[in-house]
Amino acid sequence: MAMQGGVEEHQLPDSAFAGRIRIFGTLAMIGGALLTVGAILIDLGWFVDLPTIASLGNALAAISGLGLLFLPFGLRASGLGDTGILATVGTASLVIGICLASIVDVPAILDPTDLEAGGALGPIGLLLLSIGFLSWFVTIRRAGGLAGWRLYTFLAAGLWFPLTFPTVQLPLFVIPNGRPSFILLAGVLGMLQLAMGMVVREQVEIRRII
């Protein structure tokens, strides 16, 4: 059995699932990259007072959800964790959280000043994402599926919203229009989810050398 970071790897399903897991991981990586770029454009658009740039950023952030939705299914199929209640809660929380976090960007595509949906649904979506990532952290740790930075990427993503939400209210992290920095709230999460997609893809390569 191959070892990753000192932890014994679990067997993955054979070729029927291998291609699917690879696709899930790739789509999650694309979604994470789109969310990160979108967050940068949103803050940049507001900083330089160019709503068109902010609208493009909101469009990318909304589209990113189409790729990120494959992350929880990739995690479930990869065999990194068990199939118990925590994995189920983690998967459901991520699916619903990603949907809500993406939906809030849709009205702002046409009108970047429309923040009502974000104010109402955004925190709920981010809270569900935190629950989902923390649930997966626990189930992967229990199963011994990952170690090192790969494992703690899930912990960082789960704690990011509760730790940063109070911080982004500080003047240092508020961009000129009075909005909290989208890079800090969502851009970093995009990078963490991109890393998770890489981890999901790795499982296929690891299975090849077992």
mmCIF file of N, CA, C and O in Angstrom, residues 139-189:
data_model
loop_
_atom_site.group_PDB
_atom_site.id
_atom_site.type_symbol
_atom_site.label_atom_id
_atom_site.label_comp_id
_atom_site.label_asym_id
_atom_site.label_seq_id
_atom_site.Cartn_x
_atom_site.Cartn_y
_atom_site.Cartn_z
ATOM 1 N N THR A 139 -14.012 13.462 9.568
ATOM 2 C CA THR A 139 -14.180 12.110 9.019
ATOM 3 C C THR A 139 -12.922 11.626 8.304
ATOM 4 O O THR A 139 -12.568 10.449 8.375
ATOM 5 N N ILE A 140 -12.200 12.537 7.628
ATOM 6 C CA ILE A 140 -10.948 12.142 6.970
ATOM 7 C C ILE A 140 -9.880 11.816 8.011
ATOM 8 O O ILE A 140 -9.113 10.860 7.870
ATOM 9 N N ARG A 141 -9.841 12.617 9.078
ATOM 10 C CA ARG A 141 -8.854 12.371 10.139
ATOM 11 C C ARG A 141 -9.108 11.036 10.823
ATOM 12 O O ARG A 141 -8.175 10.282 11.110
ATOM 13 N N ARG A 142 -10.382 10.733 11.090
ATOM 14 C CA ARG A 142 -10.729 9.462 11.716
ATOM 15 C C ARG A 142 -10.360 8.279 10.825
ATOM 16 O O ARG A 142 -9.885 7.242 11.296
ATOM 17 N N ALA A 143 -10.586 8.439 9.532
ATOM 18 C CA ALA A 143 -10.317 7.355 8.594
ATOM 19 C C ALA A 143 -8.837 7.242 8.240
ATOM 20 O O ALA A 143 -8.416 6.241 7.665
ATOM 21 N N GLY A 144 -8.054 8.267 8.587
ATOM 22 C CA GLY A 144 -6.636 8.252 8.259
ATOM 23 C C GLY A 144 -6.373 8.418 6.780
ATOM 24 O O GLY A 144 -5.356 7.933 6.262
ATOM 25 N N GLY A 145 -7.288 9.110 6.088
ATOM 26 C CA GLY A 145 -7.155 9.255 4.638
ATOM 27 C C GLY A 145 -6.090 10.240 4.203
ATOM 28 O O GLY A 145 -5.548 10.115 3.105
ATOM 29 N N LEU A 146 -5.791 11.228 5.036
ATOM 30 C CA LEU A 146 -4.811 12.260 4.686
ATOM 31 C C LEU A 146 -4.020 12.652 5.922
ATOM 32 O O LEU A 146 -4.450 12.388 7.059
ATOM 33 N N ALA A 147 -2.897 13.324 5.682
ATOM 34 C CA ALA A 147 -2.100 13.874 6.777
ATOM 35 C C ALA A 147 -1.453 15.161 6.298
ATOM 36 O O ALA A 147 -1.542 15.528 5.123
ATOM 37 N N GLY A 148 -0.814 15.876 7.218
ATOM 38 C CA GLY A 148 -0.083 17.080 6.847
ATOM 39 C C GLY A 148 -0.981 18.176 6.312
ATOM 40 O O GLY A 148 -2.141 18.314 6.712
ATOM 41 N N TRP A 149 -0.439 18.985 5.383
ATOM 42 C CA TRP A 149 -1.175 20.152 4.893
ATOM 43 C C TRP A 149 -2.453 19.758 4.173
ATOM 44 O O TRP A 149 -3.425 20.532 4.176
ATOM 45 N N ARG A 150 -2.475 18.583 3.559
ATOM 46 C CA ARG A 150 -3.680 18.152 2.857
ATOM 47 C C ARG A 150 -4.859 18.031 3.814
ATOM 48 O O ARG A 150 -5.968 18.467 3.506
ATOM 49 N N LEU A 151 -4.622 17.439 4.964
ATOM 50 C CA LEU A 151 -5.677 17.299 5.964
ATOM 51 C C LEU A 151 -6.070 18.657 6.532
ATOM 52 O O LEU A 151 -7.267 18.978 6.635
ATOM 53 N N TYR A 152 -5.074 19.466 6.877
ATOM 54 C CA TYR A 152 -5.376 20.717 7.569
ATOM 55 C C TYR A 152 -5.906 21.810 6.644
ATOM 56 O O TYR A 152 -6.366 22.851 7.123
ATOM 57 N N THR A 153 -5.873 21.567 5.337
ATOM 58 C CA THR A 153 -6.570 22.468 4.409
ATOM 59 C C THR A 153 -8.059 22.489 4.715
ATOM 60 O O THR A 153 -8.705 23.540 4.668
ATOM 61 N N PHE A 154 -8.624 21.338 5.074
ATOM 62 C CA PHE A 154 -10.044 21.256 5.400
ATOM 63 C C PHE A 154 -10.350 21.991 6.703
ATOM 64 O O PHE A 154 -11.384 22.657 6.826
ATOM 65 N N LEU A 155 -9.445 21.873 7.672
ATOM 66 C CA LEU A 155 -9.639 22.588 8.939
ATOM 67 C C LEU A 155 -9.559 24.093 8.712
ATOM 68 O O LEU A 155 -10.391 24.852 9.246
ATOM 69 N N ALA A 156 -8.592 24.537 7.925
ATOM 70 C CA ALA A 156 -8.450 25.966 7.645
ATOM 71 C C ALA A 156 -9.696 26.511 6.955
ATOM 72 O O ALA A 156 -10.190 27.592 7.292
ATOM 73 N N ALA A 157 -10.215 25.755 5.973
ATOM 74 C CA ALA A 157 -11.415 26.206 5.264
ATOM 75 C C ALA A 157 -12.621 26.251 6.193
ATOM 76 O O ALA A 157 -13.455 27.163 6.109
ATOM 77 N N GLY A 158 -12.705 25.280 7.106
ATOM 78 C CA GLY A 158 -13.836 25.244 8.029
ATOM 79 C C GLY A 158 -13.819 26.381 9.033
ATOM 80 O O GLY A 158 -14.872 26.882 9.442
ATOM 81 N N LEU A 159 -12.637 26.799 9.428
ATOM 82 C CA LEU A 159 -12.517 27.862 10.428
ATOM 83 C C LEU A 159 -12.423 29.256 9.808
ATOM 84 O O LEU A 159 -12.487 30.250 10.533
ATOM 85 N N TRP A 160 -12.257 29.318 8.476
ATOM 86 C CA TRP A 160 -11.981 30.606 7.845
ATOM 87 C C TRP A 160 -13.095 31.622 8.069
ATOM 88 O O TRP A 160 -12.844 32.766 8.453
ATOM 89 N N PHE A 161 -14.346 31.228 7.820
ATOM 90 C CA PHE A 161 -15.455 32.180 7.958
ATOM 91 C C PHE A 161 -15.638 32.647 9.394
ATOM 92 O O PHE A 161 -15.683 33.863 9.642
ATOM 93 N N PRO A 162 -15.760 31.739 10.389
ATOM 94 C CA PRO A 162 -15.946 32.237 11.760
ATOM 95 C C PRO A 162 -14.782 33.063 12.281
ATOM 96 O O PRO A 162 -14.981 33.954 13.116
ATOM 97 N N LEU A 163 -13.566 32.809 11.794
ATOM 98 C CA LEU A 163 -12.419 33.576 12.267
ATOM 99 C C LEU A 163 -12.263 34.912 11.555
ATOM 100 O O LEU A 163 -11.804 35.894 12.150
ATOM 101 N N THR A 164 -12.631 34.958 10.265
ATOM 102 C CA THR A 164 -12.394 36.183 9.499
ATOM 103 C C THR A 164 -13.588 37.126 9.470
ATOM 104 O O THR A 164 -13.416 38.323 9.230
ATOM 105 N N PHE A 165 -14.799 36.617 9.689
ATOM 106 C CA PHE A 165 -15.971 37.491 9.584
ATOM 107 C C PHE A 165 -15.891 38.688 10.531
ATOM 108 O O PHE A 165 -16.170 39.821 10.109
ATOM 109 N N PRO A 166 -15.500 38.504 11.792
ATOM 110 C CA PRO A 166 -15.348 39.701 12.648
ATOM 111 C C PRO A 166 -14.205 40.598 12.175
ATOM 112 O O PRO A 166 -14.291 41.826 12.262
ATOM 113 N N THR A 167 -13.146 39.978 11.613
ATOM 114 C CA THR A 167 -11.980 40.742 11.196
ATOM 115 C C THR A 167 -12.292 41.671 10.032
ATOM 116 O O THR A 167 -11.819 42.813 9.988
ATOM 117 N N VAL A 168 -13.100 41.178 9.079
ATOM 118 C CA VAL A 168 -13.348 41.978 7.878
ATOM 119 C C VAL A 168 -14.225 43.194 8.156
ATOM 120 O O VAL A 168 -14.422 44.027 7.273
ATOM 121 N N GLN A 169 -14.753 43.306 9.357
ATOM 122 C CA GLN A 169 -15.509 44.506 9.709
ATOM 123 C C GLN A 169 -14.583 45.656 10.101
ATOM 124 O O GLN A 169 -15.027 46.814 10.184
ATOM 125 N N LEU A 170 -13.303 45.337 10.320
ATOM 126 C CA LEU A 170 -12.342 46.379 10.717
ATOM 127 C C LEU A 170 -12.027 47.282 9.528
ATOM 128 O O LEU A 170 -12.016 46.832 8.381
ATOM 129 N N PRO A 171 -11.769 48.564 9.765
ATOM 130 C CA PRO A 171 -11.502 49.510 8.672
ATOM 131 C C PRO A 171 -10.387 49.068 7.730
ATOM 132 O O PRO A 171 -10.436 49.316 6.537
ATOM 133 N N LEU A 172 -9.385 48.357 8.262
ATOM 134 C CA LEU A 172 -8.261 47.923 7.437
ATOM 135 C C LEU A 172 -8.701 47.004 6.307
ATOM 136 O O LEU A 172 -8.101 46.988 5.231
ATOM 137 N N PHE A 173 -9.776 46.225 6.550
ATOM 138 C CA PHE A 173 -10.218 45.241 5.570
ATOM 139 C C PHE A 173 -11.510 45.648 4.870
ATOM 140 O O PHE A 173 -12.181 44.823 4.250
ATOM 141 N N VAL A 174 -11.888 46.907 4.979
ATOM 142 C CA VAL A 174 -13.078 47.420 4.292
ATOM 143 C C VAL A 174 -12.620 48.274 3.126
ATOM 144 O O VAL A 174 -11.850 49.222 3.299
ATOM 145 N N ILE A 175 -13.057 47.925 1.904
ATOM 146 C CA ILE A 175 -12.653 48.684 0.729
ATOM 147 C C ILE A 175 -13.458 49.977 0.665
ATOM 148 O O ILE A 175 -14.436 50.147 1.398
ATOM 149 N N PRO A 176 -13.087 50.935 -0.203
ATOM 150 C CA PRO A 176 -13.635 52.294 -0.154
ATOM 151 C C PRO A 176 -15.153 52.420 -0.136
ATOM 152 O O PRO A 176 -15.673 53.376 0.424
ATOM 153 N N ASN A 177 -15.885 51.462 -0.713
ATOM 154 C CA ASN A 177 -17.341 51.606 -0.737
ATOM 155 C C ASN A 177 -17.997 51.144 0.554
ATOM 156 O O ASN A 177 -19.213 51.126 0.660
ATOM 157 N N GLY A 178 -17.200 50.756 1.536
ATOM 158 C CA GLY A 178 -17.746 50.323 2.816
ATOM 159 C C GLY A 178 -18.040 48.842 2.895
ATOM 160 O O GLY A 178 -18.559 48.370 3.895
ATOM 161 N N ARG A 179 -17.714 48.070 1.853
ATOM 162 C CA ARG A 179 -17.942 46.629 1.843
ATOM 163 C C ARG A 179 -16.725 45.893 2.391
ATOM 164 O O ARG A 179 -15.592 46.279 2.120
ATOM 165 N N PRO A 180 -16.960 44.793 3.139
ATOM 166 C CA PRO A 180 -15.828 43.960 3.554
ATOM 167 C C PRO A 180 -15.121 43.387 2.328
ATOM 168 O O PRO A 180 -15.730 43.182 1.285
ATOM 169 N N SER A 181 -13.857 43.132 2.456
ATOM 170 C CA SER A 181 -13.069 42.613 1.346
ATOM 171 C C SER A 181 -13.568 41.240 0.911
ATOM 172 O O SER A 181 -13.599 40.291 1.705
ATOM 173 N N PHE A 182 -13.933 41.117 -0.357
ATOM 174 C CA PHE A 182 -14.400 39.840 -0.893
ATOM 175 C C PHE A 182 -13.229 38.875 -1.054
ATOM 176 O O PHE A 182 -13.406 37.655 -0.984
ATOM 177 N N ILE A 183 -12.036 39.408 -1.267
ATOM 178 C CA ILE A 183 -10.853 38.545 -1.362
ATOM 179 C C ILE A 183 -10.657 37.789 -0.053
ATOM 180 O O ILE A 183 -10.399 36.584 -0.042
ATOM 181 N N LEU A 184 -10.806 38.508 1.052
ATOM 182 C CA LEU A 184 -10.593 37.892 2.354
ATOM 183 C C LEU A 184 -11.699 36.890 2.681
ATOM 184 O O LEU A 184 -11.434 35.804 3.202
ATOM 185 N N LEU A 185 -12.946 37.244 2.357
ATOM 186 C CA LEU A 185 -14.061 36.363 2.696
ATOM 187 C C LEU A 185 -14.157 35.152 1.775
ATOM 188 O O LEU A 185 -14.367 34.031 2.235
ATOM 189 N N ALA A 186 -14.031 35.366 0.468
ATOM 190 C CA ALA A 186 -14.281 34.288 -0.492
ATOM 191 C C ALA A 186 -13.054 33.893 -1.301
ATOM 192 O O ALA A 186 -12.920 32.731 -1.678
ATOM 193 N N GLY A 187 -12.174 34.844 -1.581
ATOM 194 C CA GLY A 187 -11.015 34.535 -2.410
ATOM 195 C C GLY A 187 -10.117 33.474 -1.797
ATOM 196 O O GLY A 187 -9.665 32.554 -2.486
ATOM 197 N N VAL A 188 -9.862 33.589 -0.513
ATOM 198 C CA VAL A 188 -9.015 32.596 0.161
ATOM 199 C C VAL A 188 -9.707 31.238 0.169
ATOM 200 O O VAL A 188 -9.063 30.200 -0.034
ATOM 201 N N LEU A 189 -11.021 31.226 0.384
ATOM 202 C CA LEU A 189 -11.761 29.962 0.326
ATOM 203 C C LEU A 189 -11.647 29.336 -1.058
ATOM 204 O O LEU A 189 -11.587 28.116 -1.196
#
